[in-house]
Coordinates of C-alpha atoms in Angstrom, one line a residue:
Chain A
M16 CA -25.9 8.7 -47.5
F17 CA -22.4 9.1 -46.2
D18 CA -23.0 6.1 -43.9
A19 CA -23.9 4.0 -46.9
I20 CA -20.7 5.0 -48.7
A21 CA -18.6 4.4 -45.6
A22 CA -20.2 1.0 -45.2
W23 CA -19.5 0.1 -48.8
Y24 CA -15.9 1.2 -48.5
E25 CA -15.4 -0.7 -45.2
G26 CA -16.8 -3.8 -46.8
L27 CA -14.6 -3.8 -49.9
S28 CA -12.7 -7.0 -50.6
P29 CA -8.8 -7.0 -50.5
A30 CA -8.8 -7.5 -54.2
S31 CA -11.1 -4.5 -55.0
F32 CA -9.9 -1.8 -57.3
F33 CA -11.1 0.8 -54.8
N34 CA -9.7 -0.7 -51.7
F35 CA -7.2 1.9 -50.2
H36 CA -7.4 0.6 -46.6
F37 CA -3.6 0.3 -46.5
L38 CA -3.2 4.0 -46.9
P39 CA -2.6 6.0 -43.8
K40 CA -0.3 3.4 -42.5
Y41 CA 1.7 2.7 -45.6
A42 CA 1.6 6.2 -47.2
V43 CA 5.3 6.7 -46.3
Y44 CA 6.3 3.9 -48.7
F45 CA 4.6 5.9 -51.5
I46 CA 6.1 9.3 -50.6
Q47 CA 9.6 7.9 -50.3
G48 CA 9.0 5.7 -53.3
V49 CA 8.1 8.7 -55.5
E50 CA 11.2 10.6 -54.3
Y51 CA 13.4 7.6 -55.0
T52 CA 11.9 7.1 -58.5
L53 CA 12.3 10.8 -59.4
L54 CA 15.9 10.8 -58.1
L55 CA 16.7 7.6 -60.1
A56 CA 15.2 9.0 -63.3
V57 CA 16.6 12.5 -63.2
V58 CA 20.1 11.5 -62.0
S59 CA 20.3 8.7 -64.6
V60 CA 19.4 11.0 -67.5
L61 CA 21.7 13.7 -66.3
L62 CA 24.6 11.2 -66.0
A63 CA 23.7 9.9 -69.5
V64 CA 24.1 13.4 -71.1
L65 CA 27.9 13.6 -71.5
P66 CA 28.5 9.9 -72.5
A67 CA 25.6 10.3 -75.0
L68 CA 27.1 13.5 -76.5
L69 CA 30.4 11.6 -76.9
L70 CA 28.6 8.6 -78.5
A71 CA 26.7 10.9 -80.9
L72 CA 29.9 12.7 -82.0
M73 CA 31.7 9.3 -82.3
R74 CA 28.8 8.1 -84.4
M75 CA 29.3 11.1 -86.8
S76 CA 33.1 10.8 -86.9
K77 CA 34.9 10.3 -90.1
N78 CA 36.9 7.5 -88.5
R79 CA 35.3 4.1 -89.2
P80 CA 36.4 2.2 -86.1
I81 CA 35.3 5.0 -83.8
R82 CA 31.9 5.1 -85.6
W83 CA 31.7 1.3 -85.2
V84 CA 32.4 1.4 -81.5
S85 CA 29.6 3.9 -80.9
G86 CA 27.2 2.1 -83.2
A87 CA 27.9 -1.3 -81.5
Y88 CA 27.3 0.1 -78.0
V89 CA 24.0 1.7 -79.1
S90 CA 22.9 -1.5 -80.8
V91 CA 23.7 -3.7 -77.9
I92 CA 21.9 -1.5 -75.4
R93 CA 18.9 -1.1 -77.7
S94 CA 18.6 -4.8 -78.4
T95 CA 18.7 -6.2 -74.9
P96 CA 16.2 -5.8 -72.1
L97 CA 16.8 -3.2 -69.4
L98 CA 16.3 -5.9 -66.7
V99 CA 19.1 -8.0 -68.2
Q100 CA 21.5 -5.0 -68.4
L101 CA 20.5 -4.0 -64.8
S102 CA 21.2 -7.5 -63.5
I103 CA 24.6 -7.7 -65.3
I104 CA 25.7 -4.4 -63.9
F105 CA 24.3 -5.1 -60.5
F106 CA 25.7 -8.7 -60.0
G107 CA 28.7 -8.3 -62.3
V108 CA 30.3 -4.9 -62.1
F109 CA 29.1 -4.0 -58.6
N110 CA 30.1 -7.4 -57.3
A111 CA 33.7 -6.4 -58.0
I112 CA 33.2 -2.8 -56.9
R113 CA 31.5 -2.8 -53.5
I114 CA 29.6 0.4 -52.6
P115 CA 29.3 0.9 -48.8
A116 CA 25.7 0.8 -47.6
I117 CA 25.5 4.5 -46.7
K118 CA 22.0 5.9 -46.5
V119 CA 21.3 9.4 -47.9
F120 CA 18.1 11.4 -47.2
G121 CA 17.4 8.6 -44.7
F122 CA 16.0 6.1 -47.2
V123 CA 18.3 6.0 -50.3
D124 CA 20.8 3.1 -49.8
L125 CA 23.8 4.0 -52.0
S126 CA 24.9 0.3 -52.3
Y127 CA 21.6 -0.2 -54.3
F128 CA 21.1 3.3 -55.7
I129 CA 24.5 3.7 -57.4
P130 CA 24.5 0.4 -59.3
G131 CA 20.9 1.2 -60.3
V132 CA 21.8 4.7 -61.5
V133 CA 24.8 3.5 -63.4
A134 CA 22.8 0.8 -65.2
L135 CA 20.0 3.2 -66.1
A136 CA 22.4 5.8 -67.2
M137 CA 24.3 3.4 -69.4
N138 CA 20.9 2.3 -70.9
S139 CA 19.7 5.9 -71.3
S140 CA 23.0 7.1 -72.9
A141 CA 22.3 4.9 -75.9
Y142 CA 18.9 6.5 -76.4
V143 CA 20.0 10.0 -75.6
A144 CA 22.9 9.5 -78.1
E145 CA 20.3 9.1 -80.8
I146 CA 18.5 12.2 -79.5
F147 CA 21.7 14.2 -79.8
R148 CA 22.5 12.8 -83.2
A149 CA 19.1 13.6 -84.6
G150 CA 19.3 17.1 -83.0
I151 CA 22.6 17.8 -84.5
L152 CA 21.7 16.4 -88.0
A153 CA 18.6 18.6 -87.9
V154 CA 20.7 21.8 -87.9
D155 CA 21.2 23.0 -91.4
G156 CA 24.4 21.8 -92.9
G157 CA 25.2 25.3 -94.1
Q158 CA 25.8 26.3 -90.6
M159 CA 28.8 24.0 -90.2
E160 CA 30.0 25.0 -93.7
A161 CA 29.8 28.7 -92.9
A162 CA 31.7 28.2 -89.7
R163 CA 34.4 26.1 -91.4
S164 CA 34.7 28.5 -94.3
L165 CA 35.7 31.2 -91.7
G166 CA 38.6 29.0 -90.6
L167 CA 37.0 27.7 -87.4
P168 CA 38.2 24.1 -86.7
K169 CA 35.6 21.4 -86.6
G170 CA 35.4 21.2 -82.8
K171 CA 34.9 24.9 -82.4
A172 CA 32.3 25.1 -85.1
M173 CA 30.4 22.2 -83.5
Q174 CA 30.7 23.8 -80.0
L175 CA 29.9 27.4 -80.9
V176 CA 27.6 27.2 -83.9
V177 CA 26.0 23.8 -84.3
L178 CA 25.4 22.5 -80.7
P179 CA 23.7 25.7 -79.5
Q180 CA 21.2 25.4 -82.3
A181 CA 20.8 21.6 -81.8
I182 CA 19.9 22.2 -78.1
K183 CA 16.6 23.5 -79.2
N184 CA 15.8 20.1 -80.8
I185 CA 17.4 18.1 -78.1
L186 CA 15.9 19.6 -74.9
P187 CA 12.3 18.5 -75.4
A188 CA 13.4 15.0 -76.4
L189 CA 15.7 14.9 -73.3
A190 CA 12.8 15.8 -71.1
N191 CA 10.8 13.0 -72.7
E192 CA 13.6 10.7 -71.9
V193 CA 13.2 11.6 -68.2
V194 CA 9.5 10.7 -68.4
T195 CA 10.4 7.4 -70.0
M196 CA 12.9 6.8 -67.2
V197 CA 10.4 7.5 -64.5
K198 CA 8.4 4.6 -65.9
E199 CA 11.3 2.3 -66.8
S200 CA 13.1 2.7 -63.5
S201 CA 10.2 0.7 -61.9
I202 CA 12.1 -2.4 -63.0
C203 CA 14.8 -1.6 -60.3
M204 CA 12.3 -2.9 -57.8
V205 CA 13.2 -6.4 -58.8
L206 CA 16.7 -5.9 -57.4
G207 CA 15.4 -4.4 -54.2
M208 CA 15.7 -0.7 -54.9
Q209 CA 13.0 1.1 -52.9
D210 CA 11.3 3.1 -55.6
L211 CA 7.6 3.8 -56.0
M212 CA 6.9 0.3 -57.4
W213 CA 8.7 -1.3 -54.5
G214 CA 6.7 0.8 -52.1
A215 CA 3.5 -0.5 -53.8
K216 CA 4.6 -4.1 -53.6
T217 CA 5.6 -3.8 -50.0
A218 CA 2.3 -2.1 -49.0
A219 CA 0.4 -4.8 -50.8
A220 CA 2.3 -7.6 -49.1
S221 CA 2.1 -6.2 -45.6
S222 CA -1.5 -4.9 -45.7
F223 CA -3.0 -7.9 -47.5
V224 CA -4.7 -5.4 -49.8
T225 CA -3.7 -6.9 -53.2
L226 CA -4.8 -4.5 -55.9
G227 CA -5.2 -1.0 -54.3
P228 CA -1.4 -0.3 -53.8
Y229 CA -0.8 -0.9 -57.5
V230 CA -3.7 1.3 -58.6
L231 CA -2.3 4.1 -56.4
A232 CA 1.1 3.6 -57.9
A233 CA -0.4 3.8 -61.4
L234 CA -2.2 7.0 -60.4
I235 CA 1.0 8.6 -59.1
Y236 CA 3.0 7.6 -62.2
F237 CA 0.3 9.1 -64.3
A238 CA 0.0 12.2 -62.2
I239 CA 3.8 12.8 -62.8
N240 CA 4.2 11.8 -66.4
F241 CA 1.0 13.1 -68.1
P242 CA 1.4 16.7 -67.0
A243 CA 5.1 16.5 -67.7
G244 CA 4.5 15.2 -71.2
K245 CA 1.9 17.9 -71.9
A246 CA 4.3 20.6 -70.6
I247 CA 7.0 19.4 -72.9
E248 CA 4.6 19.5 -75.9
V249 CA 3.8 23.1 -75.2
I250 CA 7.5 24.1 -74.8
E251 CA 8.3 22.2 -78.0
R252 CA 5.6 24.1 -79.9
R253 CA 6.8 27.4 -78.6
M254 CA 10.4 26.7 -79.5
R255 CA 9.4 25.7 -83.0
R256 CA 7.6 29.0 -83.4
G257 CA 10.9 30.8 -82.8
D258 CA 12.5 28.7 -85.5
Q259 CA 11.0 30.4 -88.6
R260 CA 13.7 32.2 -90.5
Chain B
M29 CA 56.8 35.3 -112.1
E30 CA 54.1 33.2 -113.6
T31 CA 53.6 31.3 -110.3
S32 CA 53.8 34.2 -107.9
D33 CA 50.9 36.2 -109.3
K34 CA 48.6 33.2 -109.5
L35 CA 46.7 33.2 -106.2
I36 CA 44.7 30.0 -106.9
R37 CA 45.6 27.3 -109.3
V38 CA 43.2 24.4 -109.9
S39 CA 44.7 21.5 -111.9
H40 CA 42.8 18.7 -113.4
V41 CA 40.2 18.5 -110.6
T42 CA 37.6 15.8 -110.8
K43 CA 34.9 15.4 -108.2
E44 CA 32.7 12.3 -107.9
F45 CA 29.8 11.8 -105.6
S46 CA 28.1 8.6 -104.5
N47 CA 31.2 6.4 -104.9
G48 CA 31.7 7.5 -108.5
A49 CA 28.1 7.2 -109.6
V50 CA 27.9 10.9 -110.2
R51 CA 30.7 12.9 -111.8
A52 CA 30.1 16.5 -110.9
L53 CA 33.5 17.8 -112.1
N54 CA 35.5 16.4 -114.9
D55 CA 39.2 17.5 -115.3
C56 CA 38.7 21.1 -114.5
S57 CA 41.7 23.5 -114.5
L58 CA 41.6 27.2 -113.7
T59 CA 43.8 29.9 -112.3
V60 CA 42.9 33.0 -110.5
S61 CA 45.3 35.9 -110.3
K62 CA 45.5 38.5 -107.5
G63 CA 43.0 41.3 -107.9
E64 CA 41.1 39.4 -110.6
V65 CA 37.3 39.0 -110.7
V66 CA 36.4 35.7 -112.2
T67 CA 32.7 34.8 -112.8
I68 CA 31.5 31.3 -113.4
I69 CA 28.3 30.9 -115.3
G70 CA 26.4 28.0 -116.8
P71 CA 23.2 26.0 -116.6
S72 CA 22.2 24.5 -113.2
G73 CA 23.8 21.2 -112.5
S74 CA 26.9 22.1 -114.5
G75 CA 29.2 21.9 -111.5
K76 CA 29.8 25.6 -111.0
S77 CA 29.1 25.5 -107.2
T78 CA 31.0 22.3 -106.8
L79 CA 34.0 23.8 -108.5
L80 CA 33.8 26.9 -106.2
R81 CA 33.4 24.7 -103.2
C82 CA 36.6 22.8 -104.2
L83 CA 38.5 26.1 -103.9
N84 CA 38.3 26.1 -100.1
L85 CA 37.8 22.4 -99.8
L86 CA 34.2 22.4 -98.7
E87 CA 34.2 19.7 -101.3
V88 CA 37.4 17.6 -101.4
P89 CA 38.3 16.8 -105.0
T90 CA 38.3 13.1 -105.9
S91 CA 41.5 13.8 -107.9
G92 CA 43.5 16.8 -109.0
T93 CA 45.0 19.5 -106.9
V94 CA 44.1 23.0 -105.7
T95 CA 47.0 25.3 -104.7
F96 CA 46.6 28.6 -102.8
H97 CA 49.7 30.8 -102.7
G98 CA 51.5 27.9 -104.2
V99 CA 50.6 25.6 -101.3
D100 CA 48.8 22.4 -102.3
I101 CA 45.7 22.6 -100.0
T102 CA 44.3 19.3 -101.3
D103 CA 47.3 17.6 -99.6
P104 CA 45.8 16.0 -96.4
K105 CA 48.9 17.2 -94.5
T106 CA 48.0 20.9 -95.2
D107 CA 46.1 22.6 -92.4
I108 CA 43.1 23.7 -94.4
D109 CA 41.7 25.9 -91.5
L110 CA 44.7 28.2 -91.8
H111 CA 44.1 28.7 -95.5
R112 CA 40.3 29.1 -95.2
R113 CA 40.9 32.2 -93.0
K114 CA 42.2 33.8 -96.1
M115 CA 39.4 32.7 -98.3
G116 CA 36.1 34.3 -97.5
M117 CA 32.9 32.6 -98.7
V118 CA 29.4 33.8 -99.2
F119 CA 26.6 31.3 -99.6
Q120 CA 23.4 31.3 -101.6
H121 CA 21.4 30.9 -98.4
F122 CA 23.5 33.3 -96.3
N123 CA 24.0 30.8 -93.5
L124 CA 24.2 33.5 -90.8
F125 CA 24.2 32.0 -87.3
P126 CA 20.6 32.5 -86.2
H127 CA 21.4 32.3 -82.4
M128 CA 23.9 35.2 -82.5
T129 CA 23.5 38.9 -83.1
V130 CA 24.8 40.4 -86.3
L131 CA 27.8 41.8 -84.4
K132 CA 28.5 38.4 -82.8
N133 CA 28.2 36.7 -86.3
I134 CA 30.9 39.0 -87.5
T135 CA 33.3 38.9 -84.6
L136 CA 33.0 35.2 -83.8
A137 CA 35.7 33.8 -86.0
P138 CA 38.4 36.6 -85.6
V139 CA 38.0 36.5 -81.8
Q140 CA 37.8 32.7 -81.5
L141 CA 40.8 32.3 -83.6
G142 CA 42.8 34.7 -81.5
L143 CA 43.4 37.2 -84.3
C144 CA 42.2 40.2 -82.3
T145 CA 40.4 41.1 -79.1
E146 CA 36.6 41.3 -78.8
A147 CA 36.8 45.1 -78.7
Q148 CA 39.0 45.3 -81.8
A149 CA 36.7 42.9 -83.6
Q150 CA 33.7 44.9 -82.7
E151 CA 35.2 48.1 -83.9
K152 CA 36.2 46.6 -87.2
A153 CA 32.7 45.0 -87.5
R154 CA 31.1 48.4 -87.1
V155 CA 33.3 50.0 -89.7
L156 CA 32.4 47.2 -92.1
L157 CA 28.7 47.5 -91.3
E158 CA 28.9 51.2 -92.1
R159 CA 30.5 50.4 -95.4
V160 CA 27.6 48.1 -96.4
G161 CA 25.0 50.6 -95.2
L162 CA 23.8 48.6 -92.1
P163 CA 25.4 50.4 -89.1
D164 CA 22.2 50.2 -87.1
K165 CA 21.8 46.4 -87.4
A166 CA 24.7 45.4 -85.2
D167 CA 22.5 44.2 -82.3
E168 CA 19.7 42.6 -84.3
Y169 CA 19.3 38.9 -84.8
P170 CA 19.4 37.6 -88.3
I171 CA 15.7 36.6 -88.2
R172 CA 14.8 40.3 -88.2
L173 CA 16.7 41.1 -91.4
S174 CA 15.6 41.0 -95.0
G175 CA 17.4 38.7 -97.4
G176 CA 19.4 41.5 -98.9
Q177 CA 20.5 42.7 -95.5
K178 CA 21.4 39.1 -94.5
Q179 CA 23.6 38.7 -97.5
R180 CA 25.4 42.0 -96.9
I181 CA 26.0 40.9 -93.3
A182 CA 27.3 37.6 -94.6
I183 CA 29.7 39.4 -96.8
V184 CA 30.9 41.5 -93.9
R185 CA 31.3 38.4 -91.8
A186 CA 33.7 37.0 -94.4
L187 CA 35.5 40.3 -94.8
A188 CA 36.1 40.5 -91.1
M189 CA 38.7 37.8 -91.5
E190 CA 40.5 40.1 -94.0
P191 CA 40.6 37.4 -96.7
E192 CA 42.7 37.6 -99.8
V193 CA 40.0 36.1 -102.0
M194 CA 36.3 36.1 -101.7
L195 CA 34.2 33.2 -103.1
F196 CA 30.6 33.8 -103.9
D197 CA 28.2 30.9 -104.4
E198 CA 25.2 32.4 -106.2
P199 CA 24.9 35.2 -103.7
T200 CA 21.8 36.7 -105.2
S201 CA 19.9 33.6 -106.3
A202 CA 17.8 33.3 -103.1
L203 CA 16.9 37.0 -103.0
D204 CA 13.7 38.8 -103.9
P205 CA 14.4 40.7 -107.1
E206 CA 14.3 44.1 -105.4
M207 CA 17.1 43.1 -103.1
V208 CA 19.5 41.9 -105.7
G209 CA 20.8 45.4 -106.5
E210 CA 21.9 46.2 -102.9
V211 CA 24.0 43.1 -102.7
L212 CA 25.5 43.5 -106.2
E213 CA 26.4 47.1 -105.3
V214 CA 28.5 45.9 -102.3
M215 CA 30.2 43.3 -104.5
K216 CA 31.0 45.9 -107.2
T217 CA 32.6 48.1 -104.5
L218 CA 34.7 45.2 -103.4
A219 CA 35.8 44.5 -106.9
K220 CA 36.7 48.1 -107.4
E221 CA 38.8 48.1 -104.3
G222 CA 40.9 45.3 -105.8
M223 CA 39.5 42.3 -104.0
T224 CA 40.2 39.0 -105.7
M225 CA 36.8 37.4 -106.3
V226 CA 35.4 34.2 -107.8
V227 CA 31.7 34.5 -108.3
V228 CA 29.3 31.8 -109.3
T229 CA 26.3 33.8 -110.6
H230 CA 23.3 34.0 -112.9
E231 CA 23.6 37.7 -113.1
M232 CA 24.9 38.2 -116.6
G233 CA 25.0 42.0 -116.1
F234 CA 27.5 41.5 -113.2
A235 CA 29.6 39.1 -115.2
R236 CA 29.7 41.5 -118.1
E237 CA 30.4 44.8 -116.1
V238 CA 32.4 43.7 -113.1
G239 CA 34.1 40.5 -114.2
D240 CA 37.6 40.4 -115.7
R241 CA 37.1 36.9 -117.0
V242 CA 34.1 34.7 -117.6
I243 CA 34.2 30.9 -117.3
F244 CA 31.4 28.9 -118.8
M245 CA 30.7 25.5 -117.5
A246 CA 28.5 22.7 -118.7
D247 CA 28.2 19.0 -117.6
G248 CA 31.1 19.3 -115.1
T249 CA 33.6 20.7 -117.5
I250 CA 34.9 24.2 -118.3
L251 CA 33.8 24.7 -121.9
E252 CA 34.9 28.3 -122.5
E253 CA 36.9 31.0 -120.8
N254 CA 37.2 34.5 -122.1
T255 CA 37.0 38.2 -121.3
P256 CA 33.4 39.4 -120.8
E257 CA 33.5 41.5 -124.0
E258 CA 34.6 38.6 -126.1
F259 CA 32.5 36.0 -124.3
F260 CA 29.2 37.8 -124.6
A261 CA 29.9 39.1 -128.1
H262 CA 31.4 36.1 -129.7
P263 CA 30.7 32.9 -127.8
R264 CA 32.7 30.1 -129.4
E265 CA 31.0 26.9 -128.3
Q266 CA 27.5 26.0 -129.5
R267 CA 26.6 25.1 -126.0
T268 CA 27.5 28.6 -124.8
Q269 CA 25.5 30.2 -127.6
E270 CA 22.5 28.2 -126.7
F271 CA 22.8 29.1 -123.0
L272 CA 23.3 32.8 -123.7
S273 CA 20.4 32.9 -126.1
K274 CA 18.2 31.6 -123.3
V275 CA 19.4 33.9 -120.5
L276 CA 20.1 37.2 -122.3

């Protein structure tokens, strides 16, 4: 019985869905790839938070030019492909600013990682800005009014009264943005960043197993994002329960 | 003399919404003297709340001026935050800060604005809570309170700033009937202590017993203004008579 399965597995063609013959040898590409991908996604979204908050507040400003600048940025980012933005940042901005090729954790080359993170963060900040804006607008307008009626200036009212309540709406959406980034960051492979997708491609090229590495990559992406998404849903539901007044 | 005892003076205030498509207030003028309790009544949609909200510039009048202590607060150069400190406001839906304890709700503004230390603010808050009969609620979150309790806390929160005038925007309209009394009681006490008050209300009893002056509004204009005795006994305008016949 086991012999039969072993024989079947041995005889699989390089293009077979189930062919994982590359595995013991190329496992390190996947392990480091996952770490690279997670690092890219988390750092990008974290870097995006402050610019996004600024963009969101600008978007809600009374000043028309300030509103316009923020709106224009968000529109440009949302209406152009991530790969295009990535390429422009990589070959444009970071052609002028050279990052030394220092490796951290043994496999993260900063001269690739930093341009990638900057581009992803710039992209993410546009989406996170909308998350912030929606979160802030979802706070009852009476909260701002009550704070202002006590003589608190707008900034303090925002900081002390509105934002702490908006966080509840923002955090789950922000976690979702990390999930999105885990997937979207796979495009960085095109520019040679050694993320999970790059690991899969390299394993496929070197081992001559054409499909298996990508199937494994898909399984890993799924194993990260599906539970994460479910966990966020649960947290979201629990937070909403605390919301009843 | 005339100017000095007028705490608030509203002159020819008009307020339009949606770029002039809706005119909520039409040439309203009104004065409030120190220590006076003015009630504003009228059918819903008549502009009562908008007029009240113009007093502390939560709504900015489209035209006309509002002066407080003789200072034109509708002038964009005026620092409205400084004047709002002296104008307490109580809202229909309480608007307590749900993420803070009752005590923190009350102490937030005085402490943040540097008017006193946290300890002083807390002490004052506890005295005020005692006065409205809620000394044991200091450490509760608003979600744990009844509507009447929330509104009494909201009043305390405004009082903690030691305002010179209190603005009430239908303070009992969102309350269950059995809780209206406890809030009105606090307001009556305030009035007795000499607090200047402007109260938008549907409580005719309050307007009659506590108010010094009644203002009747309809369709964005002040139709009638009189002492409660005269107003309820001999309403002049037909519109007022119709309104009173429905609510009394």
